[in-house]
């Protein structure tokens, strides 16, 4: 049935909105915008940035005009540990540009792999369309970061510093994606014309050489070995001569990344709790670690994060950073913008509904560095280290209400030792369900 909007209907709507109350609201919103007009100061007052567990993690980093939050969050958790063990200054950072280089190089190869796997499918198939929409991007998942570090190690930022294209990646992404789409036409034509495996492999290697050259000329040639010099907080001098990125990781970070688990909260019917999930065509390193999520209820996810924080270790986590976030006050809290009340509407949805209907998904990764617990040990609010520099929030830190975390936090990463034996067995031995490439749990932070 077609339902046309009529002139009579519009006239009725005009009459219904012609009230004194609507006039007052209209003036406020037209002048100040929706969020400023609906700002709820009482929510700010109820979430003061004071925490019963508060890790000293130092100065925040700044990803600038790039989508590397997942890298910044992962490297920040490691930086916190380096700071505690080696007493480096608050200014110390691990190079996010170094991991960006290898991530983009590996993502190009991952793209070629999937283009060849789908080469006999039509261009309008959903899988091929998914691949070609965004051949590669800045975003990623924790397990993808693990794959990069396990293969390439890490280096200090001073050894491989930021460049114009790492701090603002739009031009690099556009240039690289244009090249990858061109390469896709070549690879698909080779398959269509029944080229030999050797011819395809040779062409792929030539394409990878072009990608490497593009990245090297844009981001700089990544180091193979380097000298690392620093002074600790007591002004003692230290030096490591000709150390590789892999050996640097082993000595200065030393985490067994196989012991870290991605835990999610996805309360949708298709994803039962206490089960694991993979996502088709989600990854970066061929032969690297698969992206695998363990789905649990939200209170379990919170308790795992609390246990790791109690032991003095910060927590990588992923959220939808769009709704109910005020950058000026550095607050993530439900109803900080009371838009439904402002417009006298009801737009409320459950967390599951937001996932199922495309209203929400993970868009940003940050680090939990503190939590405020009540007398019963239940969380009231959380301290969050962001990667947007010191001018956003409270010197770069945010306060997240526990209610907001329930609604918009989707993922944490914790050491396996915090899981009970049943969950460890599920994570290690259960066969993961394979989700479609476009599933919201495949979203890249």
Coordinates of C-alpha atoms in Angstrom, one line a residue:
X1 CA 0.0 0.0 0.0
X2 CA 1.3 3.4 -1.0
X3 CA 0.8 6.2 1.6
X4 CA 1.3 9.7 0.2
X5 CA 1.9 12.7 2.4
X6 CA -1.0 15.1 1.7
X7 CA -1.3 18.9 2.0
X8 CA -4.0 18.4 4.6
X9 CA -1.7 16.3 6.7
X10 CA 1.1 18.9 6.6
X11 CA -1.4 21.6 7.6
X12 CA -2.5 19.6 10.6
X13 CA 1.2 19.0 11.6
X14 CA 1.8 22.8 11.3
X15 CA -1.1 23.4 13.6
X16 CA 0.0 20.8 16.1
X17 CA 3.5 22.3 16.4
X18 CA 2.3 25.9 16.8
X19 CA 2.4 26.1 20.6
X20 CA 4.2 28.3 23.0
X21 CA 6.2 25.4 24.4
X22 CA 7.4 24.5 20.9
X23 CA 8.3 28.1 20.2
X24 CA 10.6 28.1 23.2
X25 CA 12.2 24.8 22.3
X26 CA 12.6 25.9 18.7
X27 CA 14.4 29.1 19.6
X28 CA 16.7 27.2 21.9
X29 CA 17.6 24.5 19.4
X30 CA 17.9 26.8 16.4
X31 CA 20.4 29.0 18.3
X32 CA 22.3 26.3 20.2
X33 CA 21.9 23.0 18.3
X34 CA 20.3 19.8 19.5
X35 CA 23.0 18.6 21.9
X36 CA 23.7 22.0 23.6
X37 CA 19.9 22.5 24.0
X38 CA 19.4 19.1 25.6
X39 CA 22.6 19.1 27.7
X40 CA 21.9 17.6 31.2
X41 CA 24.3 19.1 33.7
X42 CA 23.0 16.8 36.5
X43 CA 24.5 13.8 34.7
X44 CA 27.9 15.5 34.8
X45 CA 27.5 16.3 38.5
X46 CA 26.7 12.6 39.2
X47 CA 29.9 11.4 37.4
X48 CA 32.8 13.2 38.9
X49 CA 36.2 11.9 37.8
X50 CA 37.2 10.3 41.1
X51 CA 38.0 6.5 41.2
X52 CA 38.7 4.0 43.9
X53 CA 41.1 2.2 41.5
X54 CA 43.1 4.7 39.5
X55 CA 46.2 3.5 37.6
X56 CA 49.0 6.1 36.9
X57 CA 49.4 5.7 33.1
X58 CA 50.9 9.1 32.3
X59 CA 50.3 11.4 29.4
X60 CA 47.8 10.5 26.7
X61 CA 48.7 10.0 23.0
X62 CA 47.1 11.6 20.0
X63 CA 46.1 9.6 16.9
X64 CA 45.3 12.9 15.1
X65 CA 43.5 12.5 11.7
X66 CA 43.8 8.8 11.5
X67 CA 41.7 5.7 12.4
X68 CA 44.5 4.0 14.5
X69 CA 42.7 4.0 17.8
X70 CA 43.0 0.2 18.1
X71 CA 46.8 0.4 17.6
X72 CA 47.1 3.3 20.1
X73 CA 45.0 1.5 22.7
X74 CA 47.0 -1.7 22.3
X75 CA 50.4 0.1 22.4
X76 CA 49.3 2.2 25.3
X77 CA 48.5 -0.8 27.4
X78 CA 52.0 -2.0 26.7
X79 CA 53.5 1.4 27.2
X80 CA 51.9 1.5 30.7
X81 CA 53.8 -1.7 31.5
X82 CA 57.1 -0.5 30.2
X83 CA 56.7 2.7 32.2
X84 CA 56.2 0.7 35.4
X85 CA 59.0 -1.8 34.8
X86 CA 61.7 0.4 33.2
X87 CA 60.7 3.8 34.6
X88 CA 60.7 5.6 31.3
X89 CA 59.3 9.1 31.2
X90 CA 55.6 10.0 30.7
X91 CA 56.5 11.2 27.2
X92 CA 57.6 7.7 26.0
X93 CA 55.5 6.0 23.3
X94 CA 55.8 3.0 21.1
X95 CA 55.6 3.7 17.4
X96 CA 52.1 3.6 16.0
X97 CA 53.4 4.5 12.6
X98 CA 55.6 1.3 12.6
X99 CA 52.6 -0.9 13.2
X100 CA 50.6 1.1 10.6
X101 CA 53.2 0.4 7.9
X102 CA 53.0 -3.4 8.4
X103 CA 49.3 -3.5 8.9
X104 CA 48.7 -1.8 5.6
X105 CA 51.2 -4.0 3.8
X106 CA 49.6 -7.1 5.3
X107 CA 46.1 -5.9 4.6
X108 CA 47.0 -5.5 0.9
X109 CA 48.1 -9.1 0.8
X110 CA 44.9 -10.1 2.7
X111 CA 42.8 -8.3 0.2
X112 CA 44.5 -10.0 -2.8
X113 CA 43.9 -13.4 -1.0
X114 CA 40.2 -12.7 -0.7
X115 CA 39.9 -11.3 -4.2
X116 CA 41.3 -14.5 -5.6
X117 CA 39.1 -16.6 -3.3
X118 CA 36.0 -14.8 -4.7
X119 CA 37.3 -14.4 -8.3
X120 CA 34.6 -16.7 -9.8
X121 CA 31.7 -14.8 -8.0
X122 CA 29.9 -12.0 -9.8
X123 CA 30.8 -8.4 -9.1
X124 CA 27.4 -7.8 -7.5
X125 CA 27.8 -10.7 -5.0
X126 CA 27.6 -9.3 -1.5
X127 CA 31.0 -10.7 -0.6
X128 CA 32.8 -9.2 -3.6
X129 CA 30.9 -5.9 -3.0
X130 CA 32.0 -5.9 0.6
X131 CA 35.7 -6.4 -0.4
X132 CA 35.6 -3.7 -3.0
X133 CA 33.8 -1.1 -0.9
X134 CA 36.8 -0.7 1.4
X135 CA 39.8 -2.8 0.2
X136 CA 41.7 -1.7 3.4
X137 CA 41.3 1.0 6.1
X138 CA 43.0 2.2 9.3
X139 CA 40.7 0.3 11.6
X140 CA 41.3 -3.1 13.2
X141 CA 40.7 -5.5 16.0
X142 CA 42.9 -6.7 18.9
X143 CA 43.7 -10.0 17.3
X144 CA 44.9 -8.2 14.2
X145 CA 47.3 -6.2 16.3
X146 CA 48.5 -9.4 17.9
X147 CA 49.3 -10.8 14.4
X148 CA 51.3 -7.7 13.5
X149 CA 53.3 -7.6 16.7
X150 CA 54.0 -11.4 16.7
X151 CA 55.4 -11.1 13.2
X152 CA 57.1 -7.7 13.2
X153 CA 57.6 -6.7 16.8
X154 CA 57.5 -3.0 18.0
X155 CA 59.8 -0.1 18.1
X156 CA 59.9 3.2 20.1
X157 CA 58.2 6.1 18.5
X158 CA 61.5 8.0 18.5
X159 CA 63.0 5.3 16.2
X160 CA 60.1 5.4 13.7
X161 CA 58.3 8.7 14.3
X162 CA 55.0 10.0 12.9
X163 CA 54.9 11.3 9.3
X164 CA 52.4 13.5 7.5
X165 CA 50.6 10.4 6.1
X166 CA 50.5 8.5 9.4
X167 CA 49.0 11.5 11.3
X168 CA 46.5 12.2 8.5
X169 CA 45.8 9.0 6.6
X170 CA 43.1 10.1 4.2
X171 CA 45.4 10.6 1.2
X172 CA 47.3 7.4 1.8
X173 CA 44.1 5.4 2.1
X174 CA 42.6 6.9 -1.0
X175 CA 45.8 6.3 -3.0
X176 CA 46.3 2.7 -1.7
X177 CA 42.6 1.7 -2.2
X178 CA 42.7 3.0 -5.8
X179 CA 45.7 0.8 -6.4
X180 CA 44.1 -2.2 -4.8
X181 CA 40.9 -1.9 -6.7
X182 CA 43.0 -1.7 -9.9
X183 CA 44.9 -4.8 -8.9
X184 CA 41.6 -6.6 -8.2
X185 CA 40.6 -6.1 -11.9
X186 CA 43.9 -7.7 -13.0
X187 CA 43.6 -10.7 -10.6
X188 CA 40.0 -11.4 -11.5
X189 CA 40.8 -11.2 -15.2
X190 CA 43.7 -13.6 -14.7
X191 CA 41.4 -16.1 -13.1
X192 CA 38.7 -15.6 -15.7
X193 CA 41.3 -16.3 -18.5
X194 CA 42.5 -19.4 -16.7
X195 CA 46.0 -18.1 -16.0
X196 CA 48.5 -20.5 -14.3
X197 CA 49.1 -20.5 -10.6
X198 CA 52.6 -19.3 -11.3
X199 CA 51.4 -16.4 -13.4
X200 CA 49.0 -15.3 -10.7
X201 CA 51.6 -15.7 -8.0
X202 CA 54.1 -13.6 -10.0
X203 CA 51.6 -10.9 -10.6
X204 CA 50.6 -10.8 -6.9
X205 CA 54.3 -10.5 -5.9
X206 CA 54.7 -7.6 -8.3
X207 CA 51.6 -5.9 -6.8
X208 CA 53.0 -6.4 -3.3
X209 CA 56.2 -4.8 -4.4
X210 CA 54.3 -1.7 -5.6
X211 CA 52.4 -1.5 -2.2
X212 CA 55.7 -1.8 -0.2
X213 CA 57.3 1.0 -2.3
X214 CA 54.2 3.2 -1.9
X215 CA 54.3 2.7 1.9
X216 CA 58.1 3.1 2.2
X217 CA 58.0 6.4 0.3
X218 CA 55.0 7.6 2.3
X219 CA 55.7 6.5 5.9
X220 CA 59.4 5.9 5.7
X221 CA 61.5 2.7 5.6
X222 CA 60.8 0.6 8.7
X223 CA 63.9 -0.2 10.8
X224 CA 65.4 -3.7 10.8
X225 CA 67.8 -3.0 13.8
X226 CA 68.4 0.1 15.8
X227 CA 70.1 1.6 18.9
X228 CA 67.8 2.4 21.7
X229 CA 69.0 5.0 24.3
X230 CA 67.0 6.4 27.2
X231 CA 67.2 7.8 30.7
X232 CA 65.0 6.5 33.4
X233 CA 63.1 8.6 36.0
X234 CA 66.2 8.6 38.2
X235 CA 68.3 10.0 35.3
X236 CA 70.2 6.7 34.8
X237 CA 71.4 6.2 31.2
X238 CA 70.6 2.9 29.3
X239 CA 71.4 1.8 25.8
X240 CA 70.6 -1.2 23.7
X241 CA 72.8 -1.6 20.6
X242 CA 71.4 -3.0 17.3
X243 CA 68.3 -4.6 18.6
X244 CA 65.6 -5.8 16.3
X245 CA 61.9 -4.9 16.6
X246 CA 61.1 -8.5 17.5
X247 CA 63.8 -8.6 20.2
X248 CA 62.8 -5.2 21.5
X249 CA 59.3 -6.5 22.0
X250 CA 60.6 -9.5 23.9
X251 CA 62.8 -7.5 26.2
X252 CA 60.7 -4.4 26.9
X253 CA 57.2 -5.8 26.6
X254 CA 57.5 -9.5 26.8
X255 CA 53.9 -10.4 27.0
X256 CA 52.7 -13.8 25.8
X257 CA 50.0 -12.5 23.5
X258 CA 48.5 -15.9 23.2
X259 CA 47.3 -15.5 26.8
X260 CA 45.2 -12.5 25.9
X261 CA 41.5 -13.1 25.0
X262 CA 39.0 -10.9 23.2
X263 CA 35.8 -10.9 25.3
X264 CA 32.6 -9.4 23.8
X265 CA 29.1 -8.6 24.9
X266 CA 26.7 -9.1 22.0
X267 CA 23.2 -9.8 23.4
X268 CA 21.6 -10.7 20.1
X269 CA 19.6 -13.9 19.5
X270 CA 22.1 -15.2 16.9
X271 CA 25.0 -15.1 19.4
X272 CA 24.4 -17.1 22.5
X273 CA 26.6 -16.4 25.5
X274 CA 29.5 -18.6 26.5
X275 CA 30.4 -19.4 22.9
X276 CA 33.1 -18.2 20.5
X277 CA 32.8 -16.5 17.1
X278 CA 35.0 -15.9 14.1
X279 CA 34.2 -13.4 11.3
X280 CA 34.6 -14.3 7.7
X281 CA 37.2 -12.2 5.8
X282 CA 38.2 -10.3 8.9
X283 CA 42.0 -10.1 9.5
X284 CA 45.2 -8.7 8.2
X285 CA 48.0 -11.2 8.3
X286 CA 47.7 -14.4 6.2
X287 CA 48.9 -17.2 8.6
X288 CA 48.4 -14.9 11.6
X289 CA 46.1 -15.1 14.5
X290 CA 42.4 -15.5 13.7
X291 CA 40.0 -12.9 15.1
X292 CA 38.1 -14.9 17.8
X293 CA 35.6 -13.5 20.3
X294 CA 34.2 -15.0 23.5
X295 CA 30.7 -13.7 24.1
X296 CA 29.6 -13.3 27.7
X297 CA 26.9 -11.3 29.5
X298 CA 27.8 -7.7 30.3
X299 CA 28.3 -8.1 34.0
X300 CA 30.8 -10.9 33.4
X301 CA 32.7 -8.7 31.0
X302 CA 32.8 -5.9 33.6
X303 CA 34.0 -8.2 36.3
X304 CA 36.8 -9.5 34.1
X305 CA 38.0 -5.9 33.5
X306 CA 37.8 -5.1 37.2
X307 CA 40.0 -8.1 38.1
X308 CA 42.7 -7.0 35.7
X309 CA 42.6 -3.4 36.9
X310 CA 42.9 -4.6 40.5
X311 CA 46.1 -6.3 39.5
X312 CA 47.4 -3.0 38.1
X313 CA 47.1 -3.7 34.4
X314 CA 45.1 -1.5 32.1
X315 CA 42.5 -3.0 29.8
X316 CA 42.0 -2.5 26.0
X317 CA 38.3 -2.1 25.2
X318 CA 36.0 -1.2 22.3
X319 CA 32.9 0.9 22.3
X320 CA 30.4 2.8 20.1
X321 CA 31.9 6.3 20.7
X322 CA 29.0 8.1 19.0
X323 CA 26.0 8.3 21.3
X324 CA 25.8 10.2 24.6
X325 CA 29.5 11.4 24.6
X326 CA 30.4 14.9 25.5
X327 CA 34.0 15.7 24.5
X328 CA 34.2 19.0 26.4
X329 CA 33.4 17.5 29.8
X330 CA 35.0 14.2 28.9
X331 CA 31.9 12.2 29.9
X332 CA 30.3 9.1 28.4
X333 CA 27.0 8.8 30.2
X334 CA 23.4 7.9 29.3
X335 CA 21.1 10.9 29.0
X336 CA 23.8 13.5 29.1
X337 CA 21.9 14.7 26.0
X338 CA 18.2 14.4 26.8
X339 CA 17.0 14.5 23.2
X340 CA 13.9 12.4 23.7
X341 CA 12.8 14.7 26.5
X342 CA 13.6 17.7 24.4
X343 CA 11.5 16.6 21.4
X344 CA 8.9 14.6 23.4
X345 CA 9.6 11.3 21.5
X346 CA 10.7 7.8 22.4
X347 CA 13.7 6.5 20.5
X348 CA 14.9 4.0 23.1
X349 CA 16.2 0.6 21.9
X350 CA 17.8 -2.3 23.6
X351 CA 21.4 -3.0 23.0
X352 CA 20.4 -6.0 20.9
X353 CA 18.0 -4.0 18.9
X354 CA 20.7 -1.4 18.2
X355 CA 23.0 -4.1 16.9
X356 CA 20.3 -5.8 14.8
X357 CA 19.0 -2.6 13.3
X358 CA 22.2 -0.9 12.4
X359 CA 22.0 1.8 15.1
X360 CA 25.2 0.8 16.9
X361 CA 28.4 -1.1 16.6
X362 CA 32.0 -0.8 17.8
X363 CA 33.6 2.3 16.4
X364 CA 36.5 3.1 18.8
X365 CA 39.0 1.5 21.0
X366 CA 40.5 3.0 24.2
X367 CA 42.0 1.9 27.5
X368 CA 40.4 1.4 30.9
X369 CA 42.7 2.7 33.5
X370 CA 40.5 2.9 36.5
X371 CA 37.1 2.1 38.1
X372 CA 35.1 3.5 41.0
X373 CA 33.6 0.6 43.0
X374 CA 30.8 0.9 45.6
X375 CA 30.9 -0.7 49.0
X376 CA 29.6 -4.0 47.5
X377 CA 32.4 -4.0 44.9
X378 CA 30.1 -3.0 42.0
X379 CA 31.3 -0.5 39.4
X380 CA 29.8 3.0 39.4
X381 CA 32.0 4.6 36.8
X382 CA 35.2 4.0 34.9
X383 CA 38.3 5.9 34.0
X384 CA 39.1 5.9 30.3
X385 CA 42.4 6.8 28.5
X386 CA 41.6 8.1 25.0
X387 CA 44.0 8.8 22.1
X388 CA 42.6 12.1 21.0
X389 CA 45.3 14.3 22.7
X390 CA 45.1 16.3 25.9
X391 CA 42.6 19.0 24.6
X392 CA 39.7 16.6 24.6
X393 CA 38.1 15.5 27.9
X394 CA 40.1 16.0 31.1
X395 CA 43.7 16.1 29.7
X396 CA 42.6 13.3 27.3
X397 CA 40.9 11.2 29.9
X398 CA 37.2 10.4 30.0
X399 CA 34.8 9.3 32.7
X400 CA 32.4 6.5 31.6
X401 CA 29.3 5.8 33.7
X402 CA 28.6 2.1 34.4
X403 CA 25.2 2.4 32.7
X404 CA 26.8 3.7 29.6
X405 CA 29.3 0.9 29.6
X406 CA 26.4 -1.6 29.7
X407 CA 24.8 -0.1 26.6
X408 CA 27.7 0.9 24.4
X409 CA 30.8 -1.2 25.3
X410 CA 31.2 -4.3 23.2
X411 CA 34.7 -5.7 23.7
X412 CA 37.5 -6.0 26.3
X413 CA 40.8 -7.8 26.2
X414 CA 42.0 -9.6 29.3
X415 CA 44.5 -12.2 30.2
X416 CA 43.2 -15.7 30.1
X417 CA 44.0 -16.3 33.8
X418 CA 41.0 -14.2 34.7
X419 CA 38.5 -16.5 33.0
X420 CA 37.1 -19.4 34.9
X421 CA 38.0 -22.9 33.8
X422 CA 34.7 -23.4 31.9
X423 CA 35.2 -20.3 29.8
X424 CA 38.9 -21.2 29.2
X425 CA 37.8 -24.5 27.8
X426 CA 35.2 -22.9 25.6
X427 CA 37.7 -20.4 24.3
X428 CA 40.4 -23.0 23.6
X429 CA 38.4 -26.0 22.4
X430 CA 34.9 -25.0 21.2
X431 CA 34.4 -24.6 17.4
X432 CA 33.7 -20.9 16.8
X433 CA 30.6 -19.9 14.8
X434 CA 31.6 -18.1 11.6
X435 CA 29.8 -14.8 11.3
X436 CA 29.3 -12.9 8.0
X437 CA 31.8 -10.3 7.0
X438 CA 29.3 -7.5 7.6
X439 CA 28.2 -8.7 11.1
X440 CA 28.5 -5.8 13.6
X441 CA 31.0 -7.9 15.7
X442 CA 33.3 -7.6 12.7
X443 CA 33.4 -3.8 13.0
X444 CA 36.8 -2.3 13.0
X445 CA 37.7 0.2 15.7

